Amino acid sequence: MSEERSATWRETPITPKGLGRYRPVLAEPGMRTTLVTGFLVKLPVIAVPLVLSLQVSLGLDRSLGAAGLVSGVWMAGVMAGAPVLGRAMDRLSMRPVLVVSAVAQGVFWAVADRLPYPALVCGALVSGLLLVPGSTLTRMALAARTAPEHRQPAYALDTVTSQLSYLAGPALAAVLSTQGSPATACRLLGTALVLGLAAFALRSAPAARPAPAARSGETGPSAPAGGAAEDGRAGAGGGSAPVVAGVLACAFATGTISSGFELALLGLARAQGAVEWVGLLIAACGVYAVLGGLLSGTLPVTPRPAAPLLLLGLVTAPLGLVGDWRILLVAVAPAAALSATSFAVTAAACGAAATEHTRGQVLGLYGAAVAGGNAAGAPLAGVATATAGPAAGFLAVGTVAALVALACWTLHAGAGRARLLPQKG
């Protein structure tokens, strides 16, 4: 009996803790290649708005307002196209959609520097509509490859690569456009996009026909473990739509803080006469976000998406009261780290919510939610700062995040109670 207990004890796997949770994730076949390829595709996508802005302002000698319009049109196209392309990948498989996307990006960026302004606006819209972002592709690959117990650290690594691309992408775009030319930046960016999309297309599996259970909306063997029955997040094909909507709302609010934070930071630094230190403050936020993303993958349990968002809102709202940029350099650390944590947790929740046959649509909607939040955050912080002073930018985006988190927490709790009620008939 004692030998039997000893053998059982020896065979019981030890659950990794801390940074050790990343070892089994990185040991999964193809995981490192997926993360590296995802980073290389994210990098040019992050650089697109700045490259377009510099092409309009330097290449066409137009105003910054005209440059902002082109970038805004492109981002609107990405937001509108993400769920449509995701659904197309679910129905047709990933490869044909990526081929169309790669061809569209190659054509647009090959001629972008020679287009007149009206044609550039139209081309930017089409480019955005037909672009499958690297972040969506990486999350789809992680959802397909990663075991449920490894999902949290896997999405944390995805968030880290996203933060690194945010640090490097704009700087790379600025160097290529100013030290070379906007035309050079356009062509190199297009080449990088085409190569990255082609790499994902070559690594994608051929189309698989849906099983009968999946066609009828039932949860089949392909549904992720730890789904609706365990954590209250159900597949987008037959699960709890309100809970999925709550996760998307948390992603939107996190995107709002992410973009509003920078503008609020600029407004506060300008009020303190420290505009020259804004670059350092933003770079510090990027470093804190990378560290926060790494730490989020070491958590022993996966929190509800509303939890890190609520904390993020609470620590962001009072930052406008900091009266010295040197203190602000340290004070922004919790908010930047929690922003990365919120992105990682919401992405993991959407990955868990999707079945094999709804993965593209759900993660496409997630990408659209984050893009929509990014589009809303800067205007929100800007209007608040202009209306009520430099401290109001942080207060506005932090309050919105906290309110969305509380609403989603209530929605999640209500969905959980509904599942426990006895069903009639």
XYZ file of C-alpha atoms in Angstrom:
425
model
C 0.000 0.000 0.000
C 2.784 2.365 0.899
C 4.592 1.526 -2.381
C 1.377 2.270 -4.281
C 1.033 5.656 -2.567
C 4.696 6.398 -3.238
C 4.317 5.565 -6.933
C 1.227 7.766 -7.174
C 3.056 10.611 -5.489
C 5.979 10.288 -7.896
C 3.686 10.266 -10.953
C 1.687 13.338 -9.922
C 2.892 16.271 -12.026
C 4.022 19.343 -10.180
C 2.199 22.477 -11.289
C 4.784 25.126 -12.254
C 4.663 28.382 -10.335
C 5.788 31.904 -11.077
C 7.795 32.354 -14.253
C 8.024 28.560 -14.448
C 4.493 28.595 -15.864
C 5.974 29.787 -19.160
C 8.180 26.714 -19.654
C 5.465 24.241 -20.714
C 3.884 26.900 -22.921
C 7.106 27.600 -24.805
C 7.747 23.849 -25.041
C 4.566 23.276 -27.055
C 5.320 22.551 -30.730
C 5.267 25.679 -32.880
C 4.617 28.061 -29.987
C 7.841 30.043 -30.253
C 7.475 30.351 -34.022
C 3.890 31.570 -33.595
C 4.897 34.258 -31.098
C 7.862 35.466 -33.169
C 5.847 35.515 -36.404
C 3.032 37.323 -34.611
C 5.446 39.981 -33.373
C 6.849 40.504 -36.863
C 3.321 40.992 -38.258
C 2.212 43.245 -35.393
C 5.213 45.543 -35.836
C 4.255 46.966 -39.259
C 0.558 47.136 -38.314
C 1.415 49.337 -35.321
C 3.537 51.510 -37.615
C 0.794 52.033 -40.258
C -0.921 55.129 -38.744
C 2.363 57.019 -38.381
C 3.571 56.000 -41.855
C 0.306 57.198 -43.409
C 0.462 60.439 -41.443
C 4.045 61.113 -42.539
C 3.229 60.244 -46.154
C 0.415 62.824 -46.144
C 2.244 65.546 -44.213
C 5.714 65.118 -45.773
C 5.111 63.298 -49.047
C 1.981 65.227 -50.088
C 2.709 68.378 -48.047
C -0.757 68.354 -46.482
C -1.902 69.490 -43.037
C -1.817 67.337 -39.908
C -5.604 67.317 -40.003
C -5.529 65.711 -43.438
C -2.952 63.231 -42.165
C -5.129 62.368 -39.190
C -8.103 61.764 -41.463
C -6.242 59.149 -43.516
C -5.042 57.344 -40.384
C -8.526 57.494 -38.898
C -10.103 56.081 -42.059
C -7.594 53.208 -42.058
C -8.325 52.407 -38.387
C -12.068 52.548 -39.043
C -11.546 50.044 -41.859
C -9.628 47.685 -39.558
C -12.359 47.926 -36.918
C -15.142 47.218 -39.418
C -13.292 44.488 -41.299
C -11.955 42.449 -38.364
C -15.165 40.540 -37.492
C -16.072 40.046 -41.168
C -12.662 38.599 -42.005
C -12.787 36.498 -38.845
C -16.106 34.984 -39.895
C -14.709 34.371 -43.378
C -11.788 32.447 -41.848
C -14.252 30.329 -39.862
C -16.224 29.474 -43.002
C -13.461 29.217 -45.621
C -10.392 28.461 -43.470
C -7.546 30.837 -42.755
C -5.411 30.355 -45.851
C -7.588 31.826 -48.641
C -8.516 34.855 -46.516
C -4.854 35.536 -45.745
C -3.928 35.245 -49.418
C -6.529 37.892 -50.322
C -5.342 40.073 -47.426
C -1.684 39.755 -48.442
C -2.427 40.631 -52.078
C -4.489 43.668 -51.045
C -1.748 44.956 -48.730
C 0.949 44.377 -51.338
C -0.948 46.307 -54.021
C -1.875 49.239 -51.773
C 1.522 49.780 -50.178
C 3.341 49.408 -53.500
C 1.504 52.452 -54.885
C 0.603 54.382 -51.691
C 3.423 56.903 -52.112
C 2.230 57.768 -55.660
C -1.479 58.190 -54.940
C -3.130 61.627 -54.815
C -4.826 62.479 -51.550
C -8.421 61.398 -52.411
C -7.192 58.065 -53.791
C -4.983 57.575 -50.721
C -7.993 58.007 -48.432
C -9.982 55.411 -50.395
C -7.009 53.060 -50.583
C -6.388 53.332 -46.848
C -10.006 52.364 -46.178
C -9.754 49.284 -48.414
C -6.393 48.348 -46.896
C -7.878 48.506 -43.397
C -10.975 46.533 -44.373
C -8.881 43.727 -45.908
C -6.147 43.576 -43.269
C -6.104 40.608 -40.893
C -4.128 42.044 -37.935
C -1.205 40.062 -36.592
C -2.711 40.184 -33.098
C -5.854 38.375 -34.299
C -3.793 35.743 -36.110
C -1.622 35.123 -33.065
C -4.626 34.796 -30.753
C -6.322 32.382 -33.141
C -3.177 30.245 -33.217
C -2.907 30.325 -29.417
C -6.571 29.367 -29.001
C -6.065 26.406 -31.349
C -2.711 25.220 -29.981
C -2.802 25.932 -26.277
C -4.159 23.582 -23.629
C -6.656 25.233 -21.232
C -4.236 25.097 -18.295
C -1.606 26.968 -20.351
C -3.935 29.572 -21.843
C -3.239 32.317 -19.302
C 0.569 32.406 -19.673
C 0.244 31.973 -23.464
C -1.930 35.052 -23.833
C 0.340 36.912 -21.426
C 3.251 36.257 -23.805
C 1.092 37.505 -26.677
C 0.444 40.699 -24.720
C 4.174 41.125 -24.086
C 4.944 40.875 -27.814
C 2.162 43.410 -28.489
C 3.667 45.850 -25.997
C 7.110 45.397 -27.546
C 5.656 46.140 -30.973
C 4.046 49.316 -29.577
C 7.460 50.367 -28.298
C 9.347 49.606 -31.525
C 6.767 50.139 -34.305
C 6.301 53.940 -34.231
C 10.017 54.551 -33.696
C 10.867 52.330 -36.671
C 8.280 54.116 -38.836
C 9.663 57.533 -37.868
C 13.259 56.524 -38.641
C 12.367 55.029 -42.046
C 10.226 58.018 -43.038
C 12.530 60.803 -41.861
C 15.993 59.307 -42.408
C 14.917 57.665 -45.650
C 11.626 58.812 -47.161
C 7.884 58.157 -46.691
C 7.965 56.202 -49.975
C 10.665 53.902 -48.576
C 8.662 53.408 -45.374
C 5.514 52.536 -47.378
C 7.267 49.910 -49.496
C 9.128 48.296 -46.604
C 5.988 48.257 -44.473
C 4.014 46.630 -47.292
C 6.727 44.029 -47.804
C 6.738 43.179 -44.101
C 2.946 42.842 -44.051
C 2.879 40.558 -47.097
C 5.671 38.336 -45.748
C 4.039 38.064 -42.318
C 0.602 37.228 -43.697
C 2.160 34.710 -46.083
C 4.010 33.057 -43.199
C 0.761 32.591 -41.273
C -0.979 31.334 -44.440
C 1.707 28.701 -45.007
C 1.527 27.530 -41.388
C -2.275 27.409 -41.250
C -4.073 24.083 -41.422
C -6.337 23.223 -44.363
C -10.045 23.824 -43.929
C -11.853 21.347 -41.706
C -15.503 20.600 -42.227
C -17.684 21.306 -39.172
C -18.875 18.249 -37.298
C -22.642 17.701 -37.088
C -22.702 18.793 -33.458
C -20.913 22.030 -34.318
C -23.353 22.787 -37.168
C -26.285 22.453 -34.840
C -24.706 24.847 -32.359
C -23.908 22.159 -29.788
C -20.662 22.049 -27.884
C -18.555 19.301 -29.374
C -15.198 17.800 -28.498
C -13.436 20.769 -30.065
C -14.873 23.215 -27.558
C -12.210 24.453 -25.177
C -12.005 22.842 -21.821
C -13.001 25.013 -18.950
C -15.721 26.639 -20.988
C -19.209 27.646 -19.962
C -19.643 24.966 -17.379
C -16.475 25.932 -15.568
C -15.963 29.640 -15.815
C -19.149 31.086 -17.157
C -17.763 31.944 -20.554
C -19.476 30.087 -23.329
C -18.787 29.632 -26.970
C -20.034 32.078 -29.443
C -21.988 29.406 -31.162
C -24.267 28.341 -28.380
C -23.147 29.942 -25.175
C -23.907 32.974 -23.103
C -23.888 35.938 -25.467
C -24.230 38.480 -22.600
C -21.057 37.173 -20.977
C -19.141 37.336 -24.274
C -20.484 40.863 -24.741
C -19.194 41.705 -21.263
C -15.691 40.498 -22.168
C -15.764 42.603 -25.330
C -16.901 45.622 -23.310
C -13.926 45.129 -20.968
C -11.622 44.959 -23.997
C -13.149 48.176 -25.366
C -12.658 49.961 -22.037
C -9.047 48.760 -21.796
C -8.390 50.126 -25.282
C -9.980 53.418 -24.213
C -7.570 53.781 -21.312
C -4.630 52.689 -23.459
C -5.067 55.503 -25.993
C -6.509 58.100 -23.618
C -3.655 57.577 -21.184
C -1.024 58.987 -23.551
C -2.988 62.130 -24.339
C -3.791 62.688 -20.654
C -0.100 62.238 -19.914
C 0.775 64.852 -22.513
C -1.778 67.297 -21.107
C -0.479 66.911 -17.565
C 3.166 67.233 -18.610
C 2.382 70.374 -20.607
C 0.630 71.910 -17.599
C 3.744 71.206 -15.515
C 6.125 72.596 -18.149
C 7.676 69.159 -18.690
C 6.712 68.381 -22.293
C 10.288 67.399 -23.097
C 9.933 64.438 -20.712
C 6.793 62.984 -22.314
C 8.847 60.558 -24.420
C 10.519 59.209 -21.297
C 7.167 58.855 -19.526
C 5.627 56.943 -22.438
C 8.697 54.718 -22.758
C 8.501 53.970 -19.027
C 4.828 53.035 -19.437
C 5.850 50.597 -22.175
C 8.441 48.946 -19.939
C 5.948 48.706 -17.055
C 3.399 47.176 -19.435
C 5.870 44.498 -20.574
C 6.576 43.621 -16.934
C 2.858 43.621 -16.147
C 2.185 41.278 -19.048
C 4.856 38.860 -17.818
C 3.522 38.950 -14.252
C -0.068 38.350 -15.401
C 0.971 34.970 -16.782
C 2.290 33.902 -13.370
C -1.008 34.404 -11.507
C -2.179 31.160 -9.841
C -5.762 31.749 -11.003
C -7.240 33.524 -14.004
C -9.257 36.545 -12.820
C -12.521 37.637 -14.362
C -11.913 40.277 -17.050
C -13.726 42.885 -14.949
C -11.282 42.533 -12.026
C -8.057 43.943 -13.556
C -10.130 46.520 -15.476
C -11.707 47.789 -12.253
C -8.291 48.092 -10.598
C -6.964 49.790 -13.725
C -9.718 52.391 -13.627
C -9.223 53.025 -9.911
C -5.455 53.585 -10.156
C -5.719 55.673 -13.348
C -8.403 58.159 -12.245
C -6.306 60.010 -9.571
C -3.051 60.223 -11.582
C -3.867 63.784 -12.612
C -3.286 64.859 -9.004
C 0.449 64.064 -9.219
C 2.218 67.416 -9.291
C 5.719 66.459 -10.448
C 6.701 64.487 -13.569
C 9.455 62.690 -11.624
C 6.876 61.278 -9.210
C 4.580 60.550 -12.162
C 7.359 58.451 -13.704
C 6.860 55.981 -10.843
C 3.162 56.575 -10.201
C 2.138 55.368 -13.685
C 3.634 51.906 -13.064
C 0.501 50.227 -11.584
C -1.764 51.559 -14.345
C 0.603 50.528 -17.149
C 1.091 47.059 -15.679
C -2.647 46.547 -15.110
C -3.375 47.670 -18.670
C -1.276 44.781 -20.006
C -2.891 42.412 -17.510
C -6.356 43.470 -18.646
C -5.474 42.906 -22.296
C -4.075 39.445 -21.510
C -7.083 38.400 -19.412
C -9.703 39.634 -21.881
C -7.914 37.990 -24.816
C -7.730 34.698 -22.911
C -11.431 34.976 -22.051
C -12.356 35.470 -25.719
C -10.127 32.561 -26.712
C -11.922 30.377 -24.177
C -15.331 31.630 -25.329
C -14.806 30.550 -28.932
C -15.333 27.097 -30.322
C -13.228 25.743 -33.168
C -15.780 26.994 -35.695
C -16.352 30.478 -34.233
C -12.758 31.340 -33.327
C -12.168 33.831 -36.121
C -15.416 35.695 -35.542
C -15.027 35.977 -31.763
C -11.387 37.057 -31.897
C -12.172 39.372 -34.802
C -14.824 41.010 -32.636
C -12.245 41.254 -29.860
C -9.843 43.060 -32.198
C -12.632 45.404 -33.286
C -13.506 46.134 -29.648
C -9.900 47.041 -28.799
C -9.603 49.188 -31.954
C -12.867 50.939 -31.094
C -11.602 51.672 -27.600
C -8.343 53.025 -29.008
C -10.334 55.300 -31.301
C -12.514 56.588 -28.438
C -9.907 57.040 -25.709
C -7.878 59.946 -27.074
C -10.914 62.143 -27.936
C -12.434 61.404 -24.521
C -9.253 62.403 -22.679
C -8.754 65.405 -24.961
C -12.253 66.803 -24.439
C -12.032 66.260 -20.669
C -8.635 67.970 -20.502
C -9.783 70.935 -22.589
C -12.970 71.317 -20.550
C -11.881 70.754 -16.968
C -8.095 70.922 -16.850
C -5.131 68.513 -17.115
C -6.243 66.246 -14.274
C -9.590 65.532 -15.944
C -8.140 63.389 -18.748
C -7.042 60.647 -16.352
C -10.241 61.003 -14.350
C -12.426 60.592 -17.446
C -10.833 57.434 -18.854
C -10.359 55.905 -15.394
C -13.989 56.499 -14.459
C -15.250 54.993 -17.717
C -13.118 51.890 -17.168
C -14.317 51.455 -13.584
C -17.977 51.856 -14.554
C -17.671 49.359 -17.418
C -15.937 46.887 -15.086
C -18.710 47.161 -12.491
C -21.384 46.709 -15.158
C -19.632 43.641 -16.594
C -19.130 42.163 -13.136
C -22.866 42.516 -12.498
C -23.622 40.994 -15.918
C -21.348 38.028 -15.229
C -22.910 37.462 -11.806
C -26.410 37.661 -13.281
C -25.522 35.121 -15.991
C -24.134 32.799 -13.327
C -27.333 33.003 -11.278
C -29.411 32.349 -14.387
C -27.541 29.109 -15.054
C -28.261 27.914 -11.522
C -32.039 28.459 -11.819
C -34.059 25.291 -12.467
C -35.210 24.965 -16.069
C -38.928 24.514 -16.719
C -40.181 21.631 -18.821
